[in-house]
Coordinates of C-alpha atoms and ligand atoms in Angstrom, one line a residue:
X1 CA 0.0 0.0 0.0
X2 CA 1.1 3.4 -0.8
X3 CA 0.5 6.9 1.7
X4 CA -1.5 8.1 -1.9
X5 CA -3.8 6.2 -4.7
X6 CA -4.9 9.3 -6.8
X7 CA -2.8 12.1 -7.5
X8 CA -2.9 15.4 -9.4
X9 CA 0.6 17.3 -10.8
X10 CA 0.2 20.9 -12.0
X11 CA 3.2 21.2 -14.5
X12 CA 5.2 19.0 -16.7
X13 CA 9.0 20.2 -16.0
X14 CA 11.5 17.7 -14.6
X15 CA 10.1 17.9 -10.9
X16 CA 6.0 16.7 -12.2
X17 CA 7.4 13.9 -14.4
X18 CA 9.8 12.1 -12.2
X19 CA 7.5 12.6 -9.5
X20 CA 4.5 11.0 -11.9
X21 CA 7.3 8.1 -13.2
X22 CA 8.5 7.0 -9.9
X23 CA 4.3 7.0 -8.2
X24 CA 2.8 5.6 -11.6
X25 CA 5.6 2.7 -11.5
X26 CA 4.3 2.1 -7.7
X27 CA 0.3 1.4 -9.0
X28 CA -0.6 5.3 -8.3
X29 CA -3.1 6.8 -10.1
X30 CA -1.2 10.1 -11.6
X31 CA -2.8 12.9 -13.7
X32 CA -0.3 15.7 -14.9
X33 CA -1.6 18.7 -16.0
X34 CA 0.2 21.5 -17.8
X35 CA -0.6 24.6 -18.7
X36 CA 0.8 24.8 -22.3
X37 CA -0.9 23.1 -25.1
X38 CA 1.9 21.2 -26.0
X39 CA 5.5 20.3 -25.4
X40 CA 8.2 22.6 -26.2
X41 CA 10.3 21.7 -29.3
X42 CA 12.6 24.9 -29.1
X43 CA 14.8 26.0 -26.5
X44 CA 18.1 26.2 -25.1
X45 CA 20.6 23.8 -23.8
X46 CA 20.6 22.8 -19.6
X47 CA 23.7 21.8 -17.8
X48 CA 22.9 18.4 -15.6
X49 CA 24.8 17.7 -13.0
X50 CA 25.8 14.0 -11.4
X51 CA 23.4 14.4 -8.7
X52 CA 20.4 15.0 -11.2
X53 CA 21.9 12.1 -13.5
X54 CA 21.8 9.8 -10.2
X55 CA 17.5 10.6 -10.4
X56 CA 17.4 10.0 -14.1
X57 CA 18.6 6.1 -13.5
X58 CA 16.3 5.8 -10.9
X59 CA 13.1 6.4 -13.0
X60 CA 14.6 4.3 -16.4
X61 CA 15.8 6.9 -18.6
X62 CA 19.3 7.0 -17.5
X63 CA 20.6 5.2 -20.9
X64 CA 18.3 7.6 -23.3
X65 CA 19.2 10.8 -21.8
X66 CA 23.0 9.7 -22.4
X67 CA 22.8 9.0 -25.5
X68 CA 21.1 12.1 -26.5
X69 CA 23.2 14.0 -24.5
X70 CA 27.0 14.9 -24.4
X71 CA 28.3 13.4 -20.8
X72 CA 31.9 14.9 -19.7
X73 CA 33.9 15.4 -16.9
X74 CA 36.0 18.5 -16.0
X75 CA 36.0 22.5 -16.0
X76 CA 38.1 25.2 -17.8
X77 CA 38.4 28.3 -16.9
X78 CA 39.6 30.7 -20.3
X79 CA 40.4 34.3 -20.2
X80 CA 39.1 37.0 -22.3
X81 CA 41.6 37.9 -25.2
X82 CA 43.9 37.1 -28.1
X83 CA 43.6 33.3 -28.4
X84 CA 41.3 32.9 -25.0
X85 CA 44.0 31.1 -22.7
X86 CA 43.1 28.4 -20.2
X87 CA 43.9 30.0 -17.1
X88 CA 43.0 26.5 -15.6
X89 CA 41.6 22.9 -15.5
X90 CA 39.3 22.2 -12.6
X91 CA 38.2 18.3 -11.9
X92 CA 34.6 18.5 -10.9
X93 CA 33.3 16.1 -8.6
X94 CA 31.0 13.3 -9.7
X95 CA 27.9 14.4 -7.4
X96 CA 26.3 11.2 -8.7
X97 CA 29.2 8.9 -7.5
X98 CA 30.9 7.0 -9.9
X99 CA 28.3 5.2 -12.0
X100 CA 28.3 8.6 -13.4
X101 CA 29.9 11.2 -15.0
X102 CA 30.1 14.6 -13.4
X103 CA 27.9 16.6 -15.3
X104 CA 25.9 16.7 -18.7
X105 CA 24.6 18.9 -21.0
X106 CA 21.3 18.2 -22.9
X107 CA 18.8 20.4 -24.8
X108 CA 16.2 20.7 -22.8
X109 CA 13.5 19.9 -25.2
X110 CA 14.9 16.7 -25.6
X111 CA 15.5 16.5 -22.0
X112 CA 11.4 17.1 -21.7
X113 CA 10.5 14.7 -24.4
X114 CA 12.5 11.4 -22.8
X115 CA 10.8 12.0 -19.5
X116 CA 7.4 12.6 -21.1
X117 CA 7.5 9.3 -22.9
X118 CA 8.6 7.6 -19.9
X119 CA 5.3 8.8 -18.1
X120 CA 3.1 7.6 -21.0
X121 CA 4.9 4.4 -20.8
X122 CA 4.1 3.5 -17.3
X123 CA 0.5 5.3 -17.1
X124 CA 0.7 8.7 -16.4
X125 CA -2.7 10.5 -17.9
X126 CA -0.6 13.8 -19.7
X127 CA -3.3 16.9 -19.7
X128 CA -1.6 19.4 -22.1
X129 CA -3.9 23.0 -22.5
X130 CA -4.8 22.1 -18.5
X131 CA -3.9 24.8 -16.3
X132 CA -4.6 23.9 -12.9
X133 CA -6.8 27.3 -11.7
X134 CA -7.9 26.0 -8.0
X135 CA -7.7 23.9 -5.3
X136 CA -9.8 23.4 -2.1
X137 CA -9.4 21.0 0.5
X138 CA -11.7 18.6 1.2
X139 CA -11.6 17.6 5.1
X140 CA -8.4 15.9 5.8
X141 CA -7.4 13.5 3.5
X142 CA -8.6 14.7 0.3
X143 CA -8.3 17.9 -2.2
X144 CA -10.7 19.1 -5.1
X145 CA -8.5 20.3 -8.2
X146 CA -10.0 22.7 -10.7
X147 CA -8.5 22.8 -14.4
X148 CA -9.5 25.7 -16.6
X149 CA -12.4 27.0 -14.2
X150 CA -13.6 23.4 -14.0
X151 CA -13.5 20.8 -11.5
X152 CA -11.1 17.7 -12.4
X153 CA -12.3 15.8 -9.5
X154 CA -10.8 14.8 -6.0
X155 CA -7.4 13.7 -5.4
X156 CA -5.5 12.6 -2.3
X157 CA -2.8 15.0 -3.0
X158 CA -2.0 17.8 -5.5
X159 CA 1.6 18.6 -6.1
X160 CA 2.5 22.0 -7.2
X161 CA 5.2 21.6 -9.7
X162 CA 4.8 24.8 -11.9
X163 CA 7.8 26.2 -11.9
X164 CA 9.3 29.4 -10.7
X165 CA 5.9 31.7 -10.6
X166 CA 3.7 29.0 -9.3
X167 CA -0.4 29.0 -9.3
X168 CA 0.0 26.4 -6.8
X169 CA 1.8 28.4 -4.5
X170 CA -0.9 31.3 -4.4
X171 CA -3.1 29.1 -4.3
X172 CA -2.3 27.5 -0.5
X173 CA -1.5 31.2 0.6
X174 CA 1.9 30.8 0.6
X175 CA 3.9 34.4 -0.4
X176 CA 7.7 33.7 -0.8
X177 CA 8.3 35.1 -4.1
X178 CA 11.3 34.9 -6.7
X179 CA 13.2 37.8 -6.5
X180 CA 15.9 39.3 -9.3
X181 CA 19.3 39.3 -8.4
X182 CA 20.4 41.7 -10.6
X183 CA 21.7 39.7 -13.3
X184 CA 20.1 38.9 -16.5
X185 CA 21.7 35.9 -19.3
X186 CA 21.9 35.7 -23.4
X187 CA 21.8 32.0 -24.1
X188 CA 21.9 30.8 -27.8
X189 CA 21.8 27.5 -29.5
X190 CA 24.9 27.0 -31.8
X191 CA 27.2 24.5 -33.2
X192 CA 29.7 22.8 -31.4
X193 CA 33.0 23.0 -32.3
X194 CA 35.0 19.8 -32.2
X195 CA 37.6 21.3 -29.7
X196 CA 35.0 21.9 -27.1
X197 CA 34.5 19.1 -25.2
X198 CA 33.1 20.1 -22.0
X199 CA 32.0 23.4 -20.1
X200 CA 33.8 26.0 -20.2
X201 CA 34.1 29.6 -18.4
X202 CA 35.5 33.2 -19.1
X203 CA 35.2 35.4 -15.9
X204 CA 36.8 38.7 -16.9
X205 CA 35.4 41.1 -20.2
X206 CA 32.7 42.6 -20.1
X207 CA 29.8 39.6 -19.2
X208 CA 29.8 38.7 -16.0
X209 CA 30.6 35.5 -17.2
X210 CA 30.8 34.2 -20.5
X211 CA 30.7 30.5 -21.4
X212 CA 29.7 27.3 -23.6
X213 CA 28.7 23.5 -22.5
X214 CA 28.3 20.7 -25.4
X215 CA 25.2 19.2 -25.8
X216 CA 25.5 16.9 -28.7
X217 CA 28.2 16.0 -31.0
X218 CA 26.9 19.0 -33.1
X219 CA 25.7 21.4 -30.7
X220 CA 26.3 23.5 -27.7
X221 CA 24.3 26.2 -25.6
X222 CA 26.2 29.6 -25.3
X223 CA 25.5 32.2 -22.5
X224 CA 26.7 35.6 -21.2
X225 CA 25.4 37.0 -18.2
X226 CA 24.8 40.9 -17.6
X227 CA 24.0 43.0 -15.0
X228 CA 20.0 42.3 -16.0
X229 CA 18.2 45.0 -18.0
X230 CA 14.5 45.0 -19.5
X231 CA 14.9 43.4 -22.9
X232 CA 11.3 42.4 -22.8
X233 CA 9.4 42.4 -26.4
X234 CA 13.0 42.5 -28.3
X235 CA 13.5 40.8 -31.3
X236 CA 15.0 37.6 -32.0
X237 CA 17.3 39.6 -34.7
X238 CA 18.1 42.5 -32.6
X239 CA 18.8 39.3 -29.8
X240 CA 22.0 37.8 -31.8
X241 CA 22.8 41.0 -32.4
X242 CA 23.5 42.4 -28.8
X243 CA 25.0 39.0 -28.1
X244 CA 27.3 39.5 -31.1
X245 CA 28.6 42.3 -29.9
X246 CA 28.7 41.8 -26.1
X247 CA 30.6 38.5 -27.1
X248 CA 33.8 40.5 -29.1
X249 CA 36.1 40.3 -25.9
X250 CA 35.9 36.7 -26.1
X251 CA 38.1 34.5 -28.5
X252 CA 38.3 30.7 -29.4
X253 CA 35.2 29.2 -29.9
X254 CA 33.6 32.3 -29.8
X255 CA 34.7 33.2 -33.3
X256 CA 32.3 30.2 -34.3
X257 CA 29.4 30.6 -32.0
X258 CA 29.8 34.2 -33.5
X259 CA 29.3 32.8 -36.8
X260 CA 26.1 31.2 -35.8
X261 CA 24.7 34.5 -34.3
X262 CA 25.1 35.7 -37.4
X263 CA 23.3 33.6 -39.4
X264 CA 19.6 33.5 -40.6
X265 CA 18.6 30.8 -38.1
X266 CA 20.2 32.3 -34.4
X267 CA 17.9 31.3 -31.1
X268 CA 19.2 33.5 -28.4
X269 CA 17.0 34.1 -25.9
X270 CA 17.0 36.2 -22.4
X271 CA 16.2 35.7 -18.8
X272 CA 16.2 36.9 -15.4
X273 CA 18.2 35.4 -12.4
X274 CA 15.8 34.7 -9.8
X275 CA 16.1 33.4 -6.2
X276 CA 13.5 32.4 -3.6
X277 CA 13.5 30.1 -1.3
X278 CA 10.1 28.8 0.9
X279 CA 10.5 28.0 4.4
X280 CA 9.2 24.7 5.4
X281 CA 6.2 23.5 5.2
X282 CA 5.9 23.4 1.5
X283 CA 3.0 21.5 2.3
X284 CA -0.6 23.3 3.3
X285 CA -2.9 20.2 4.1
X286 CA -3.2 17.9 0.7
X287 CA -1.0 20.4 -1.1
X288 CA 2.4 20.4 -2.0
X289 CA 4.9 22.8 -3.8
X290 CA 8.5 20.8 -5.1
X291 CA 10.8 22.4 -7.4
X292 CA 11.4 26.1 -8.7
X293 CA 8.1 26.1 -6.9
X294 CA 9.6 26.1 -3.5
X295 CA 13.0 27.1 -4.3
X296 CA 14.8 29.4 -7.3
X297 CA 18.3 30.2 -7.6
X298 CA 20.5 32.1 -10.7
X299 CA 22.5 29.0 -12.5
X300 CA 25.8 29.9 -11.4
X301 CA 26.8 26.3 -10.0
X302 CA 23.6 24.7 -12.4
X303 CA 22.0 23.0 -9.8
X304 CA 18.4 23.9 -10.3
X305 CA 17.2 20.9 -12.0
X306 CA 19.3 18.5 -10.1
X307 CA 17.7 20.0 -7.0
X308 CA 13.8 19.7 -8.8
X309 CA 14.9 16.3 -8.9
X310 CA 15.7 15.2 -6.0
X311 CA 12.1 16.7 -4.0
X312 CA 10.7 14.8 -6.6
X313 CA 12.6 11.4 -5.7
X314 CA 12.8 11.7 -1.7
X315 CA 8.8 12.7 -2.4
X316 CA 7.7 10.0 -4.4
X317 CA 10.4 7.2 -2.3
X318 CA 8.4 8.5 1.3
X319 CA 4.9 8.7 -0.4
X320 CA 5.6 4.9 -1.5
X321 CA 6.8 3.4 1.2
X322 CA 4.3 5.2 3.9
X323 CA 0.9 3.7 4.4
X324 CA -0.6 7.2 5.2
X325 CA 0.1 10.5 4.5
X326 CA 0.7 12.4 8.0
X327 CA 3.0 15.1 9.4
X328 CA 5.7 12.9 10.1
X329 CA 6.2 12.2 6.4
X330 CA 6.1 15.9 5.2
X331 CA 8.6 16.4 8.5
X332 CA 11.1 13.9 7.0
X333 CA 10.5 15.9 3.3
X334 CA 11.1 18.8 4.7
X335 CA 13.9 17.7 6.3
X336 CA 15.9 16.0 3.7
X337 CA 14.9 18.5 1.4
X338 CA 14.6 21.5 2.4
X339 CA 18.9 22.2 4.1
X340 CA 20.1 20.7 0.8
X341 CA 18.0 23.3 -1.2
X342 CA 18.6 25.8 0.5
X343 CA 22.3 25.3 0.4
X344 CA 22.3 25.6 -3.2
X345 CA 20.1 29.1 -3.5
X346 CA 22.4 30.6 -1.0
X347 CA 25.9 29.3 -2.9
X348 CA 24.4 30.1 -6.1
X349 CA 23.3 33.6 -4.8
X350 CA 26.9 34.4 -2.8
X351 CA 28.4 33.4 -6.4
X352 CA 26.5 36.0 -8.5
X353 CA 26.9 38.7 -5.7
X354 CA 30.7 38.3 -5.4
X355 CA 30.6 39.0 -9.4
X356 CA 27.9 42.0 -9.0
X357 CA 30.3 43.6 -6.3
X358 CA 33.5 42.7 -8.0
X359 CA 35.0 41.0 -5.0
X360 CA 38.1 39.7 -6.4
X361 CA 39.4 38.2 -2.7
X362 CA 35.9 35.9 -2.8
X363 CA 36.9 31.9 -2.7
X364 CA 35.1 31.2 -5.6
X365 CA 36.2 27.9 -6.4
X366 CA 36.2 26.7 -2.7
X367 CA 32.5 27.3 -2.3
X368 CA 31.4 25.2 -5.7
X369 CA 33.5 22.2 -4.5
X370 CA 32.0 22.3 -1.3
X371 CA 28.5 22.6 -2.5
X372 CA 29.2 19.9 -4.8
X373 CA 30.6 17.6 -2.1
X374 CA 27.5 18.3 -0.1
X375 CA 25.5 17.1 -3.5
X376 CA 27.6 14.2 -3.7
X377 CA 26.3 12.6 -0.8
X378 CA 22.9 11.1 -1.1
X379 CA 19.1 13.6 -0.8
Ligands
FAD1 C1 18.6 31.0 -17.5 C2 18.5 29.7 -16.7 C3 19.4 28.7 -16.9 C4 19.4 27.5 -16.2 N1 20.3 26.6 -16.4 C5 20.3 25.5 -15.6 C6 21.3 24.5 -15.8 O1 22.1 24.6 -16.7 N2 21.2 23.4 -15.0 C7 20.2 23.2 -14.0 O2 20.2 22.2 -13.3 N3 19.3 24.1 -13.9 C8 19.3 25.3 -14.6 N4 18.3 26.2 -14.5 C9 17.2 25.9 -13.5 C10 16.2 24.9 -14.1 O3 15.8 25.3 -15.4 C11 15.0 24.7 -13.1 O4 15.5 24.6 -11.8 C12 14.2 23.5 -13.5 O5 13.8 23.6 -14.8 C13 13.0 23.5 -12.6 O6 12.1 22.4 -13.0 P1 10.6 22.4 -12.5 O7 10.0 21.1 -13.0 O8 10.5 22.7 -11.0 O9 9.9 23.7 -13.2 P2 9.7 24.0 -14.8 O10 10.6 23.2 -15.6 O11 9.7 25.5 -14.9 O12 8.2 23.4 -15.1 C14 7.0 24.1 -14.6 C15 5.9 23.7 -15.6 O13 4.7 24.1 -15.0 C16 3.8 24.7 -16.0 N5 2.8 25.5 -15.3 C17 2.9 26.8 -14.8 N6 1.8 27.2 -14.2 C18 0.9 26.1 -14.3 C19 -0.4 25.9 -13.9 N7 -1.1 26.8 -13.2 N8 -1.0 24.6 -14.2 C20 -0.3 23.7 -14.8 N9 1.0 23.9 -15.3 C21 1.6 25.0 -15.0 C22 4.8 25.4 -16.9 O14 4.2 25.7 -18.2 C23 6.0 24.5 -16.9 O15 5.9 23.5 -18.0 C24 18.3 27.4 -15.2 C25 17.4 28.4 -15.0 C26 17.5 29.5 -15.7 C27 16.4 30.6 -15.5

């Protein structure tokens, strides 16, 4: 018997799907609804650490997402210049141990599309155009989910996993909310050329930081990070065009992700750095809020998705191996869950405000490794 037999997912990111894999494969009931009408085909590339890699075996994609993705190990570190000089070769730690390898890159629509047939495979009823617009409890062991202004029945528990500027969350009362940190990021899909063979990062210039990671044999995602301004409503033209230009300190490879930006067919798109982080509960009755949901952070050590991930497997492992669903289950969630999470949004934020205020002395490096020891052990 599991704590749960019915359940409803608002969202279809990484969190809502490996929560839906893992309590479909256990003889839940699982509906997922999303609020777009279909699955993104366009986007950028995402970084996946060891720790996030570590999840993906777990719920039987492990061997998919490797082969559509580019797996390596290691870090360089370039300067801005004449001939962009590696100033130095970090190891990175394997956060997932050593079944795998320390970090990944992926585009993410791919990334969406393995986990999405997954669900179908084991049983998970996909609702696409299905925004979830209410949620009422009803007593204590049950909760009525609306969809669209209309009731989609009760469930014994709805998880909030819609992302960064949750419903959900409103919805239970629940007002942390994301806030900027001042920076902003270009990212562009490109070509990858054969001499890049893992991430790679240019502090120094004038982005922030400037960098690449491979996400294919043929691609790579490109990013520089600004101090963040309001680009909203620009053009995907005008896009690759302030990229282009902001990226002329940088050599190397840039010279052919240039190339790309120039060209008829150049995705670059731009975002905010957020951070947020909701003390504990995340829970309000039958309710429950996992992922950028509950915690944001700016991708400076990329461990966003690795830590959607992981509330989605300690989640789904205490939900199936409880009988009932009481306050000493959502006390060990929030307990494995919510240090390790914070932990990240506070490394990731120091990282970003050490760059914003130039802090040259800041022990950069020492924090990351010790983050990514942390991750290494398990959620
Ligand atoms: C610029 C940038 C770069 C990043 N790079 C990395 C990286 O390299 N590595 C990394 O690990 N992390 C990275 N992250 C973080 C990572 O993208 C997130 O942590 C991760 O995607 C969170 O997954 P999620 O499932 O919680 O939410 P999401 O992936 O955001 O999914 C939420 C879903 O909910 C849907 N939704 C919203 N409202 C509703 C509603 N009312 N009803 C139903 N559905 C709804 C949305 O349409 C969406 O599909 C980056 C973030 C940013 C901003």
């Amino acid at each position: 018997m599991t704590a749960v037999q019915k359940v409803a997912i608002a969202g279809s990111g990484a969190a809502a799907l490996a929560t839906a894999i893992r309590l479909a494969e256990a003889g839940v009931e699982v509906d997922v609804f999303e609020l777009k009408a279909e699955l993104s085909t366009v986007g950028s590339g995402i970084t996946l650490q060891g720790n996030a890699l570590r999840v993906f075996d777990s719920l039987g994609v492990w061997p998919r997402i490797r082969e559509l993705g580019y797996p390596f190990d290691g870090l360089s570190i370039r300067a801005p210049g004449p001939g962009a000089p590696v100033i130095a070769d970090l190891p990175e730690v394997q956060t997932g141990g050593p079944d795998y390898p320390a970090a990944m890159g992926m585009y993410r629509p791919d990334l969406n599309r393995v986990l999405l047939e997954r669900a179908e495979e084991v049983g998970v009823g996909i609702h696409f155009a299905a925004p979830v617009t209410g949620v009422e409890q009803r007593g204590d062991d049950a909760v009525e989910v609306w969809v669209n202004g209309e009731s989609a029945g009760t469930y014994d528990l709805l998880i909030g996993a819609d992302g960064v500027h949750s419903s959900v969350r409103d919805m239970i009362g629940i007002d942390t909310k994301p806030e900027r940190t001042g920076m902003g990021i270009w990212r562009a899909f490109v070509s990858r050329p054969a001499e890049v063979e893992h991430s790679e990062l240019y502090y120094g210039g004038p982005a922030y930081i400037a960098g690449y990671t491979p996400t294919g044999e043929n691609t790579m995602y490109a990013f520089l990070v600004e101090a963040s301004q309001d680009r909203a409503g620009i053009s995907s033209e005008e896009a690759a065009r302030i990229m282009h230009e902001q990226s002329l300190a940088y050599q190397g490879p840039w010279e052919s992700i240039r190339h790309d930006l120039e060209g008829p067919d150049a995705r670059v798109n731009y975002t905010w750095f957020t951070s947020h982080i909701v003390p504990a509960p995340w829970n309000r009755g039958r309710v429950v809020i996992i992922g950028d949901a509950a915690h944001s952070c700016p991708p400076t050590i990329a461990q966003g998705a690795a830590q959607a991930l992981e509330d989605a497997s300690v989640l789904s492992e205490l939900l199936v191996a409880a009988d009932v669903l009481d306050e000493s289950l959502w006390n060990t969630f929030h307990a494995r869950r919510l240090p390790r999470a914070q932990a990240v949004v506070e490394a990731s934020v120091q990282l970003g405000t050490w760059q914003l205020e130039h802090d040259r002395d800041a022990d950069a490096p020492g924090l990351i490794f010790g983050i990514a020891r942390q991750m290494a052990e398990l959620a």
